[in-house]
PDB file of C-alpha atoms in Angstrom:
ATOM      1  CA  MET O 144      13.023  -0.344 -22.919  1.00 92.00           C
ATOM      2  CA  ILE O 145      15.338   0.794 -20.445  1.00 93.00           C
ATOM      3  CA  LEU O 146      14.501   4.329 -20.538  1.00 94.00           C
ATOM      4  CA  GLU O 147      11.253   2.720 -20.292  1.00 94.00           C
ATOM      5  CA  GLU O 148      11.523   1.155 -17.210  1.00 94.00           C
ATOM      6  CA  LEU O 149      14.368   3.765 -15.264  1.00 96.00           C
ATOM      7  CA  GLU O 150      12.517   6.697 -16.586  1.00 96.00           C
ATOM      8  CA  ASP O 151       8.802   4.065 -14.684  1.00 96.00           C
ATOM      9  CA  GLU O 152      11.983   3.742 -11.680  1.00 96.00           C
ATOM     10  CA  GLN O 153      11.888   7.325 -10.928  1.00 96.00           C
ATOM     11  CA  ARG O 154       8.021   7.431 -10.668  1.00 95.00           C
ATOM     12  CA  TRP O 155       7.499   4.970  -8.225  1.00 94.00           C
ATOM     13  CA  SER O 156      10.574   6.261  -6.206  1.00 95.00           C
ATOM     14  CA  LYS O 157       9.454   9.581  -5.747  1.00 94.00           C
ATOM     15  CA  ALA O 158       5.905   8.232  -5.203  1.00 93.00           C
ATOM     16  CA  PHE O 159       7.482   6.859  -2.253  1.00 90.00           C
ATOM     17  CA  ALA O 160       9.173   9.637  -0.645  1.00 92.00           C
ATOM     18  CA  GLU O 161       5.825  11.815  -1.384  1.00 93.00           C
ATOM     19  CA  SER O 162       4.489   9.871   0.669  1.00 94.00           C
ATOM     20  CA  GLN O 163       6.595   8.752   3.727  1.00 93.00           C
ATOM     21  CA  ASP O 164       5.594  11.594   6.434  1.00 93.00           C
ATOM     22  CA  LYS O 165       1.810  10.449   5.058  1.00 93.00           C
ATOM     23  CA  LEU O 166       2.877   6.306   6.054  1.00 93.00           C
ATOM     24  CA  ALA O 167       4.317   7.921   9.803  1.00 95.00           C
ATOM     25  CA  GLN O 168       1.271   9.376  10.119  1.00 96.00           C
ATOM     26  CA  LEU O 169      -1.139   5.792   9.898  1.00 95.00           C
ATOM     27  CA  ALA O 170       1.726   4.345  10.822  1.00 96.00           C
ATOM     28  CA  HIS O 171       1.469   6.782  14.374  1.00 97.00           C
ATOM     29  CA  LYS O 172      -2.948   6.175  14.366  1.00 96.00           C
ATOM     30  CA  VAL O 173      -2.612   2.310  13.859  1.00 94.00           C
ATOM     31  CA  ARG O 174      -0.255   2.415  17.172  1.00 95.00           C
ATOM     32  CA  ALA O 175      -1.949   4.430  18.577  1.00 96.00           C
ATOM     33  CA  ASP O 176      -5.562   2.221  17.705  1.00 95.00           C
ATOM     34  CA  ILE O 177      -3.172  -0.967  19.308  1.00 94.00           C
ATOM     35  CA  LYS O 178      -2.664   0.321  22.359  1.00 95.00           C
ATOM     36  CA  ALA O 179      -6.259   1.431  22.461  1.00 96.00           C
ATOM     37  CA  GLY O 180      -7.431  -1.753  22.005  1.00 94.00           C
ATOM     38  CA  TYR O 181      -9.580  -2.036  19.522  1.00 93.00           C
ATOM     39  CA  SER O 182      -7.312  -4.360  17.640  1.00 89.00           C
ATOM     40  CA  GLN O 183      -7.656  -7.971  17.103  1.00 84.00           C
ATOM     41  CA  LYS O 184      -5.007 -10.748  16.788  1.00 84.00           C
ATOM     42  CA  MET O 185      -5.915 -12.899  13.856  1.00 84.00           C
ATOM     43  CA  ASP O 186      -4.509 -15.424  12.254  1.00 87.00           C
ATOM     44  CA  ILE O 187      -4.704 -15.572   8.913  1.00 87.00           C
ATOM     45  CA  ASP O 188      -7.292 -17.632   8.748  1.00 86.00           C
ATOM     46  CA  GLU O 189      -9.235 -15.215  10.546  1.00 82.00           C
ATOM     47  CA  LEU O 190      -8.660 -12.582   7.978  1.00 80.00           C
ATOM     48  CA  ARG O 191      -9.389 -14.835   4.961  1.00 83.00           C
ATOM     49  CA  THR O 192     -12.940 -15.611   6.678  1.00 82.00           C
ATOM     50  CA  HIS O 193     -13.570 -12.064   8.368  1.00 70.00           C
ATOM     51  CA  LYS O 194     -15.595  -9.186   6.858  1.00 61.00           C
TER      52      LYS O 194
END
Protein backbone atom coordinates (compact mmCIF):
# COMPACT_ATOMS: atom_id res chain seq x y z
CA MET A 1 0.00 0.00 0.00
CA ILE A 2 2.82 2.42 0.81
CA LEU A 3 4.52 1.65 -2.51
CA GLU A 4 1.27 2.34 -4.35
CA GLU A 5 0.97 5.68 -2.59
CA LEU A 6 4.55 6.57 -3.52
CA GLU A 7 3.94 5.63 -7.15
CA ASP A 8 0.77 7.70 -7.19
CA GLU A 9 2.63 10.67 -5.73
CA GLN A 10 5.30 10.33 -8.40
CA ARG A 11 2.67 10.27 -11.17
CA TRP A 12 1.04 13.42 -9.78
CA SER A 13 4.40 15.17 -9.43
CA LYS A 14 5.32 14.30 -13.01
CA ALA A 15 1.93 15.38 -14.37
CA PHE A 16 2.13 18.68 -12.47
CA ALA A 17 5.69 19.36 -13.63
CA GLU A 18 4.78 18.64 -17.25
CA SER A 19 1.76 20.97 -17.15
CA GLN A 20 3.54 24.13 -15.96
CA ASP A 21 3.94 25.67 -19.43
CA LYS A 22 0.28 25.10 -20.28
CA LEU A 23 -0.82 26.52 -16.93
CA ALA A 24 1.34 29.60 -17.47
CA GLN A 25 -0.14 30.12 -20.96
CA LEU A 26 -3.66 29.74 -19.60
CA ALA A 27 -2.98 32.23 -16.79
CA HIS A 28 -1.60 34.72 -19.34
CA LYS A 29 -4.73 34.35 -21.50
CA VAL A 30 -7.03 34.80 -18.51
CA ARG A 31 -5.20 37.96 -17.46
CA ALA A 32 -5.44 39.32 -21.02
CA ASP A 33 -9.16 38.49 -21.17
CA ILE A 34 -9.76 40.26 -17.86
CA LYS A 35 -7.79 43.30 -19.01
CA ALA A 36 -9.78 43.37 -22.28
CA GLY A 37 -13.06 43.33 -20.36
CA TYR A 38 -14.14 39.85 -21.44
CA SER A 39 -15.01 38.80 -17.91
CA GLN A 40 -17.33 39.94 -15.18
CA LYS A 41 -17.17 39.69 -11.44
CA MET A 42 -19.68 37.22 -9.99
CA ASP A 43 -20.42 36.06 -6.48
CA ILE A 44 -20.96 32.38 -5.61
CA ASP A 45 -24.76 32.57 -5.98
CA GLU A 46 -24.44 34.00 -9.47
CA LEU A 47 -21.99 31.26 -10.42
CA ARG A 48 -24.43 28.58 -9.27
CA THR A 49 -27.28 29.95 -11.36
CA HIS A 50 -25.30 31.23 -14.38
CA LYS A 51 -25.54 29.00 -17.43
